[in-house]
Short mmCIF file of C-alpha atoms in Angstrom, two decimals:
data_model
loop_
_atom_site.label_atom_id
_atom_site.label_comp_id
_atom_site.label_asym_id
_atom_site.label_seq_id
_atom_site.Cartn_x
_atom_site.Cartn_y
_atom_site.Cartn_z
CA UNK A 119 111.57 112.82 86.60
CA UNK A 120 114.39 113.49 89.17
CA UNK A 121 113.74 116.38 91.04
CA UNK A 122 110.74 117.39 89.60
CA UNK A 123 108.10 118.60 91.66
CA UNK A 124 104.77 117.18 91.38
CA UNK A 125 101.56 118.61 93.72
CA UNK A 126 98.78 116.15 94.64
CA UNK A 127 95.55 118.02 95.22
CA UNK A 128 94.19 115.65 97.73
CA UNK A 129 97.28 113.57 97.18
CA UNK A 130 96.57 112.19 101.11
CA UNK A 131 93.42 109.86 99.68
CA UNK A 132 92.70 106.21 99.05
CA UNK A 133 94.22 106.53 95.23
CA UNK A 134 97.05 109.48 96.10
CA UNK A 135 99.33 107.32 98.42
CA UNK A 136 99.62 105.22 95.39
CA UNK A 137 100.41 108.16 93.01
CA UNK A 138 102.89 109.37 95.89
CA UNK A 139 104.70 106.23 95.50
CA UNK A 140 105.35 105.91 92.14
CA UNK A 141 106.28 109.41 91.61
CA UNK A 142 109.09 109.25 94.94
CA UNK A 143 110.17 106.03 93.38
CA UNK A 144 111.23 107.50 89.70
CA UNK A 145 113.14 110.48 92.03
CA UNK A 146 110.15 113.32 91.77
CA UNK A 147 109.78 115.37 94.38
CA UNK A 148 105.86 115.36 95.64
CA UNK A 149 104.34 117.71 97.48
CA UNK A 150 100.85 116.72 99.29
CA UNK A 151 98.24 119.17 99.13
CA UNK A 152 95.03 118.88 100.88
CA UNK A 153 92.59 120.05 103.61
CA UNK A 154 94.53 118.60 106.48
CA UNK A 155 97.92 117.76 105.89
CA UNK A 156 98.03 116.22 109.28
CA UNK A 157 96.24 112.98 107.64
CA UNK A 158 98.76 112.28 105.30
CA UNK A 159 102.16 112.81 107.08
CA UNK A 160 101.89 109.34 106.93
CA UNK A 161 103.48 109.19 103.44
CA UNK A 162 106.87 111.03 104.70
CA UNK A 163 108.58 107.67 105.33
CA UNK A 164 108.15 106.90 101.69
CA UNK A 165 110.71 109.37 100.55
CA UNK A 166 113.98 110.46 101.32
CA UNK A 167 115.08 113.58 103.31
CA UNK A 168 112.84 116.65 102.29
CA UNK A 169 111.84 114.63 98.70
CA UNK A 170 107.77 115.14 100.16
CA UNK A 171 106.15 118.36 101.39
CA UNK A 172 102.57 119.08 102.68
CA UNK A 173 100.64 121.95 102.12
CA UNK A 174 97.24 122.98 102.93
CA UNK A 175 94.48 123.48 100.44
CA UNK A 176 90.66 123.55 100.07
CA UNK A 177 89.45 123.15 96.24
CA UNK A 178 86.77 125.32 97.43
CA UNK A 179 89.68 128.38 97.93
CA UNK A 180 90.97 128.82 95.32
CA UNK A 181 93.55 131.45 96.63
CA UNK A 182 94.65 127.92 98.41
CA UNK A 183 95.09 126.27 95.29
CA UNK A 184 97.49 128.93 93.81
CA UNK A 185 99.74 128.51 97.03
CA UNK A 186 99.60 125.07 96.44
CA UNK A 187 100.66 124.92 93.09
CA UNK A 188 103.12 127.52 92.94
CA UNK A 189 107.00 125.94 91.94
CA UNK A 190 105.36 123.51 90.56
CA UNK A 191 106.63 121.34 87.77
CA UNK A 192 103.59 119.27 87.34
CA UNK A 193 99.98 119.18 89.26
CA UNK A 194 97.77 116.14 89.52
CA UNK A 195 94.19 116.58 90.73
CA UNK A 196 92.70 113.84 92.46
CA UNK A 197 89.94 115.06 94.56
CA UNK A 198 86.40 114.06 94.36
CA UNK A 199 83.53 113.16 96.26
CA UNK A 200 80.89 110.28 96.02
CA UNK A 201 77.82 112.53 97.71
CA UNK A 202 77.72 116.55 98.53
CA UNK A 203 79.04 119.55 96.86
CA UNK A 204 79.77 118.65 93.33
CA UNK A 205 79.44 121.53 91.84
CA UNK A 206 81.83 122.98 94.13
CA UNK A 207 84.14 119.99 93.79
CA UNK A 208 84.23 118.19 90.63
CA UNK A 209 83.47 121.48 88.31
CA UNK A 210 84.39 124.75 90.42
CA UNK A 211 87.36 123.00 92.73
CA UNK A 212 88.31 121.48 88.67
CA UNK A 213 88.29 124.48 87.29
CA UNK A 214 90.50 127.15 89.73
CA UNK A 215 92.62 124.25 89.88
CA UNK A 216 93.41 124.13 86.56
CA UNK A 217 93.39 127.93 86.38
CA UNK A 218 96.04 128.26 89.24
CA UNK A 219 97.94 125.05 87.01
CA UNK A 220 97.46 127.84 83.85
CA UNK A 221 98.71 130.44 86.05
CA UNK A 222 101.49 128.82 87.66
CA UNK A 223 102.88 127.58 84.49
CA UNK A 224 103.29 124.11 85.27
CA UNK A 225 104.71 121.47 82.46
CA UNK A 226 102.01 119.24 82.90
CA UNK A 227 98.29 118.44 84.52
CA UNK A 228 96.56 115.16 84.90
CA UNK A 229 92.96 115.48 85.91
CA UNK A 230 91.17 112.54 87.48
CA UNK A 231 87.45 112.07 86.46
CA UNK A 232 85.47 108.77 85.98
CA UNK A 233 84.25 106.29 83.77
CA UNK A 234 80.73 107.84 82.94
CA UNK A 235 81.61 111.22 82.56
CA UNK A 236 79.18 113.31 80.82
CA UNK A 237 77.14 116.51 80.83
CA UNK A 238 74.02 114.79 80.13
CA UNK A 239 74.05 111.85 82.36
CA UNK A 240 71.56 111.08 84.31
CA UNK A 241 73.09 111.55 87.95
CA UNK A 242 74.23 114.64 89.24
CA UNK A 243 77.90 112.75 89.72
CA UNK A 244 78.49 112.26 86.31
CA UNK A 245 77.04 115.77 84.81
CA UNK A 246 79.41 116.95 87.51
CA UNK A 247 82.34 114.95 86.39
CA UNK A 248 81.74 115.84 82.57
CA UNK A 249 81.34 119.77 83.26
CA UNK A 250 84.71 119.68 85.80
CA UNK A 251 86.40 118.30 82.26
CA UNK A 252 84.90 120.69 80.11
CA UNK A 253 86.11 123.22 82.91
CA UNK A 254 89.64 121.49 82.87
CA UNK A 255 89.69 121.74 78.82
CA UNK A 256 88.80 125.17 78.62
CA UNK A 257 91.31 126.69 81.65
CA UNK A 258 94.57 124.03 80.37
CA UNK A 259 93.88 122.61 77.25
CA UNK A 260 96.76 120.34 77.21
CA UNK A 261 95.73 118.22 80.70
CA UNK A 262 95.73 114.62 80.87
CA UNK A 263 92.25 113.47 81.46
CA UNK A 264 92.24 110.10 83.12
CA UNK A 265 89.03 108.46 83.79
CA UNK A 266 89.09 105.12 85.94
CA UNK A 267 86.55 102.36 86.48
CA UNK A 268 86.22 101.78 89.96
CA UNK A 269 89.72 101.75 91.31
CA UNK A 270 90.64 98.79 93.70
CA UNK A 271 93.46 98.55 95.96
CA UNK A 272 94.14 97.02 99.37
CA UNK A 273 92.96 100.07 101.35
CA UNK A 274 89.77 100.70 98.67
CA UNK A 275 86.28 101.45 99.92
CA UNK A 276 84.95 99.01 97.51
CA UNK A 277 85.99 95.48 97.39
CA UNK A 278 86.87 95.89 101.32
CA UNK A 279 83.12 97.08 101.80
CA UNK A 280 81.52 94.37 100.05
CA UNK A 281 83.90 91.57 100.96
CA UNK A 282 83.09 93.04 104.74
CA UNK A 283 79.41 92.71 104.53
CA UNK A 284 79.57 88.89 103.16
CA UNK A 285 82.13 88.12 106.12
CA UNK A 286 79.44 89.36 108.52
CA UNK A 287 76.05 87.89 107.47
CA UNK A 288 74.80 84.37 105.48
CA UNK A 289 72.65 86.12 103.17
CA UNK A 290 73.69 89.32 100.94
CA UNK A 291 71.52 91.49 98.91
CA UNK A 292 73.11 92.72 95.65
CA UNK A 293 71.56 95.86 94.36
CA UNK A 294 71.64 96.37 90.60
CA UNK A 295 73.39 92.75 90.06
CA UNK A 296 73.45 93.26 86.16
CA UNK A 297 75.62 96.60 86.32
CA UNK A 298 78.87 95.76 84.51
CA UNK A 299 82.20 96.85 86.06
CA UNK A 300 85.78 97.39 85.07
CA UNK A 301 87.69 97.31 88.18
CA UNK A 302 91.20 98.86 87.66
CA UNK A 303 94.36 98.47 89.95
CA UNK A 304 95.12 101.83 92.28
CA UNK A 305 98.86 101.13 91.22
CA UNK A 306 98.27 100.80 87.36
CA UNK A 307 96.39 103.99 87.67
CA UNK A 308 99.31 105.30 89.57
CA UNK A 309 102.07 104.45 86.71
CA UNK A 310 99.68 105.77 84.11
CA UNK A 311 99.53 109.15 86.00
CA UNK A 312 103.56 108.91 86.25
CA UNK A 313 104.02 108.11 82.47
CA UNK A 314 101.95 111.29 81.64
CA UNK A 315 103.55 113.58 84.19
CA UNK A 316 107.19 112.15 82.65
CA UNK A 317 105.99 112.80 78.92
CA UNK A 318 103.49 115.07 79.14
CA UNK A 319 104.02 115.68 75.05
CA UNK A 320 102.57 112.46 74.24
CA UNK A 321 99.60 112.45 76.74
CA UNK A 322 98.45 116.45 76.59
CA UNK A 323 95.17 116.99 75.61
CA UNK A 324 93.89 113.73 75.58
CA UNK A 325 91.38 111.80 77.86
CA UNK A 326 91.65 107.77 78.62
CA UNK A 327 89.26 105.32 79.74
CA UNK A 328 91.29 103.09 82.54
CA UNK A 329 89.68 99.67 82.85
CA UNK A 330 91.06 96.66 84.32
CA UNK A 331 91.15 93.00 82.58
CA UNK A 332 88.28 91.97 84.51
CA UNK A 333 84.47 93.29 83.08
CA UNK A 334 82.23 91.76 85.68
CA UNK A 335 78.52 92.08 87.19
CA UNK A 336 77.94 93.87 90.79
CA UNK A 337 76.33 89.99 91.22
CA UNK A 338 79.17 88.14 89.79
CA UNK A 339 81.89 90.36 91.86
CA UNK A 340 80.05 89.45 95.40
CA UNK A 341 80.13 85.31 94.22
CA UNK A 342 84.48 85.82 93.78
CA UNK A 343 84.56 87.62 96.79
CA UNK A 344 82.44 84.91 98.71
CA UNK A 345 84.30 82.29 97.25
CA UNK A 346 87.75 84.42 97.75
CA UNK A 347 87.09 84.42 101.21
CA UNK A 348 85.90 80.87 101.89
CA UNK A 349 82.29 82.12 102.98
CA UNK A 350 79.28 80.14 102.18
CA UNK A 351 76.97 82.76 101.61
CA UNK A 352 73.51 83.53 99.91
CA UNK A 353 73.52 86.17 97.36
CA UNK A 354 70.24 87.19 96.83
CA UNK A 355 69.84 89.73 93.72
CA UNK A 356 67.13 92.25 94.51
CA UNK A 357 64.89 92.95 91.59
CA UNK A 358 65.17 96.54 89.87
CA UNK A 359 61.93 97.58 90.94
CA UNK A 360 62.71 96.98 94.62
CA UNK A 361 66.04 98.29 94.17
CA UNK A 362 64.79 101.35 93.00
CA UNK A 363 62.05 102.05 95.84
CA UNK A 364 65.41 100.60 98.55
CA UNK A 365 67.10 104.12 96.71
CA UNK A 366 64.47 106.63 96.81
CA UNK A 367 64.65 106.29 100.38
CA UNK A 368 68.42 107.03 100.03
CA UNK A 369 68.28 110.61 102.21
CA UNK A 370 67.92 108.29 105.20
CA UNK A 371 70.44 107.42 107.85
CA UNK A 372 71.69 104.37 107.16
CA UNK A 373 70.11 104.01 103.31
CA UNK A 374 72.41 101.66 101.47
CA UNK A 375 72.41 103.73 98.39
CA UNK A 376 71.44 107.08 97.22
CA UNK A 377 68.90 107.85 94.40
CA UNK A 378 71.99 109.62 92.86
CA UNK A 379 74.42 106.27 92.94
CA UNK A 380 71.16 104.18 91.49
CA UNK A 381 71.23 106.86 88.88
CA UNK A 382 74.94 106.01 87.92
CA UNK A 383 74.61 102.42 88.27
CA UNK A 384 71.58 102.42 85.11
CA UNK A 385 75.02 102.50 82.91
CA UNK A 386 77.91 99.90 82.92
CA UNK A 387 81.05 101.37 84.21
CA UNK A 388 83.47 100.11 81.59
CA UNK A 389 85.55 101.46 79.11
CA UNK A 390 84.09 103.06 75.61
CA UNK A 391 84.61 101.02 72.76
CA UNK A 392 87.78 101.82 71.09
CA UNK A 393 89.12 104.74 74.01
CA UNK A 394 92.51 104.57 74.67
CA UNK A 395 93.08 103.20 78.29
CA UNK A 396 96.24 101.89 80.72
CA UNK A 397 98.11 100.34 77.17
CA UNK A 398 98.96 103.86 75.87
CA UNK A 399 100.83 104.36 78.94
CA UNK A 400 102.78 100.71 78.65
CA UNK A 401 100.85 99.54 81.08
CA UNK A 402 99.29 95.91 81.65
CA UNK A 403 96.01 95.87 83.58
CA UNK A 404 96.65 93.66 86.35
CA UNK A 405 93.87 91.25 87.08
CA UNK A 406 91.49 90.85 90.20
CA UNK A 407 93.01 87.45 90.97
CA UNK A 408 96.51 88.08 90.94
CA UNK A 409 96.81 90.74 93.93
CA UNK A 410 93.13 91.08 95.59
CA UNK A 411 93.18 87.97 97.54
CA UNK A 412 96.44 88.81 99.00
CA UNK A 413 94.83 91.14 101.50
CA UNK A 414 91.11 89.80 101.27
CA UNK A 415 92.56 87.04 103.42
CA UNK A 416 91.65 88.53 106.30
CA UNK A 417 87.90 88.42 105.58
CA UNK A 418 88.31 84.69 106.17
CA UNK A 419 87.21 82.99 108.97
CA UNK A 420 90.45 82.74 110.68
CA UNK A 421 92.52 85.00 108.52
CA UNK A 422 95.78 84.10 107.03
CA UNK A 423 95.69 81.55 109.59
CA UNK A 424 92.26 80.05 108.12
CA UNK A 425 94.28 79.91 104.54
CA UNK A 426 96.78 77.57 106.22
CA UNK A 427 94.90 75.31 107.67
CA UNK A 428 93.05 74.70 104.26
CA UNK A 429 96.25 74.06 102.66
CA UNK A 430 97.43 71.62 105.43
CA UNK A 431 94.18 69.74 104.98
CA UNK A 432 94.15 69.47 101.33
#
């Protein structure tokens, strides 16, 4: 992959500064694309002289995307939203940027979509997410179509946010407690991404389901992180019924969920029996246990420090 250039639309996010890493480490060039470049300068460090470059782009534009792209040896498209415009994101935002891809003739494309995507689901996330692929498909037919579980990682929105409201209060509501989950490592996403951009003959045209190790219950996940973080909590599971009157009311300020994300969580977010996932790529899902903790530590009472003293006292 040396000196290849690879654009991240929305390569600044949660799950890019992963996929930034692992490309600058095998020697690609990256360039970060995204509505303010400003918010991810913070990923020059990780490269050497003039290896990253930022660029600005709105997936809504797509006379953006086309700058974007252009020189491009490979484009990954990582941008997606959990409430809003979907339409205008996950399908229309998909679609010119596999069109500009098309366009610019770029070796390779790796689209990220979910677990759950499908034209006839239920929520208007995953319709979304299943039209943006059917978009992808028809503009590139040869992209890499990676869809992840619920990606985890030590700057994630989802294991922080949950192991944050246990650290805060004795007793925790779990909505949906029965909804399965398949949490999967930001960096083994990251390598699978790299492994497809570096062979894109073996990977083009097919879609993968990327699960983790670990398939475990919303109420199961909030007991490890409890117990992860040495808190002594109640975890009260709130009935379906009440769960779904707690979403209807989702529009308000403050809701805890959305009607929508009560929608998605009616189906368990794991991978489809027999879809290829992070082995095709070489890749070993690495588990909750072995790198979560590391960082959760500072849920705990005292921090690292707290972790210590434990120790000592043993």
């Amino acid at each position: 992959m040396n000196d290849k250039l690879v654009t991240l639309i929305g390569g600044g996010g949660f799950l890019g500064r992963y996929v930034a890493q692992a490309l600058l480490k095998r020697g690609a060039r990256v360039r970060i694309a995204q509505r303010d470049p400003r918010q991810a300068v913070y990923l020059k460090p990780l490269g050497g002289l003039g290896q990253t470059q930022f660029v600005g782009v709105d997936v809504t534009k797509p006379d953006t995307i086309a700058r974007a792209v252009q020189g491009s040896d490979a484009v990954v498209n990582l941008v997606g939203v959990l409430a809003g415009n979907f339409q205008g994101v996950h399908v229309d935002g998909a679609a010119a940027v596999a069109k500009a891809a098309a366009a610019a003739g770029v070796e390779a494309l790796v689209h990220i979509s979910a677990i759950g995507a499908d034209s006839r689901s239920a929520s208007a996330y995953g319709r979304s997410k299943g039209d943006g692929e059917a978009a992808v498909r028809a503009a590139f037919p040869a992209a890499t179509i990676l869809r992840p579980s619920i990606v985890f990682g030590q700057e994630d929105a989802f294991l922080n946010r949950f192991a944050g409201m246990i650290a805060k209060s004795p007793v925790v509501p779990v909505l949906r407690a029965s909804a399965k989950f398949q949490p999967v490592f930001a960096a083994d996403v990251a390598d699978a991404i790299a492994a497809a951009i570096a062979t894109p003959e073996a990977y083009a045209g097919e879609t993968f389901d990327l699960g983790g190790p670990d398939v475990i219950t919303m109420g199961a996940l909030n007991r490890w992180l409890a117990k992860t973080i040495g808190r002594d909590v109640s975890i009260v599971e709130i009935p379906d019924a009440v769960g779904a009157l707690i979403a209807r009311a989702g529009f308000l300020p403050g809701a805890p969920i959305t009607w929508d994300q009560w929608q998605m969580l009616q189906a368990d977010n794991v991978a489809a029996p027999g879809a290829r996932g992070l082995e095709a790529f070489g890749i070993t899902a690495t588990p909750l246990d072995a790198v979560a903790p590391g960082w959760l530590v500072r849920f705990r009472k005292a921090g690292r420090f707290g972790r210590r003293a434990e120790t000592h006292a043993a």
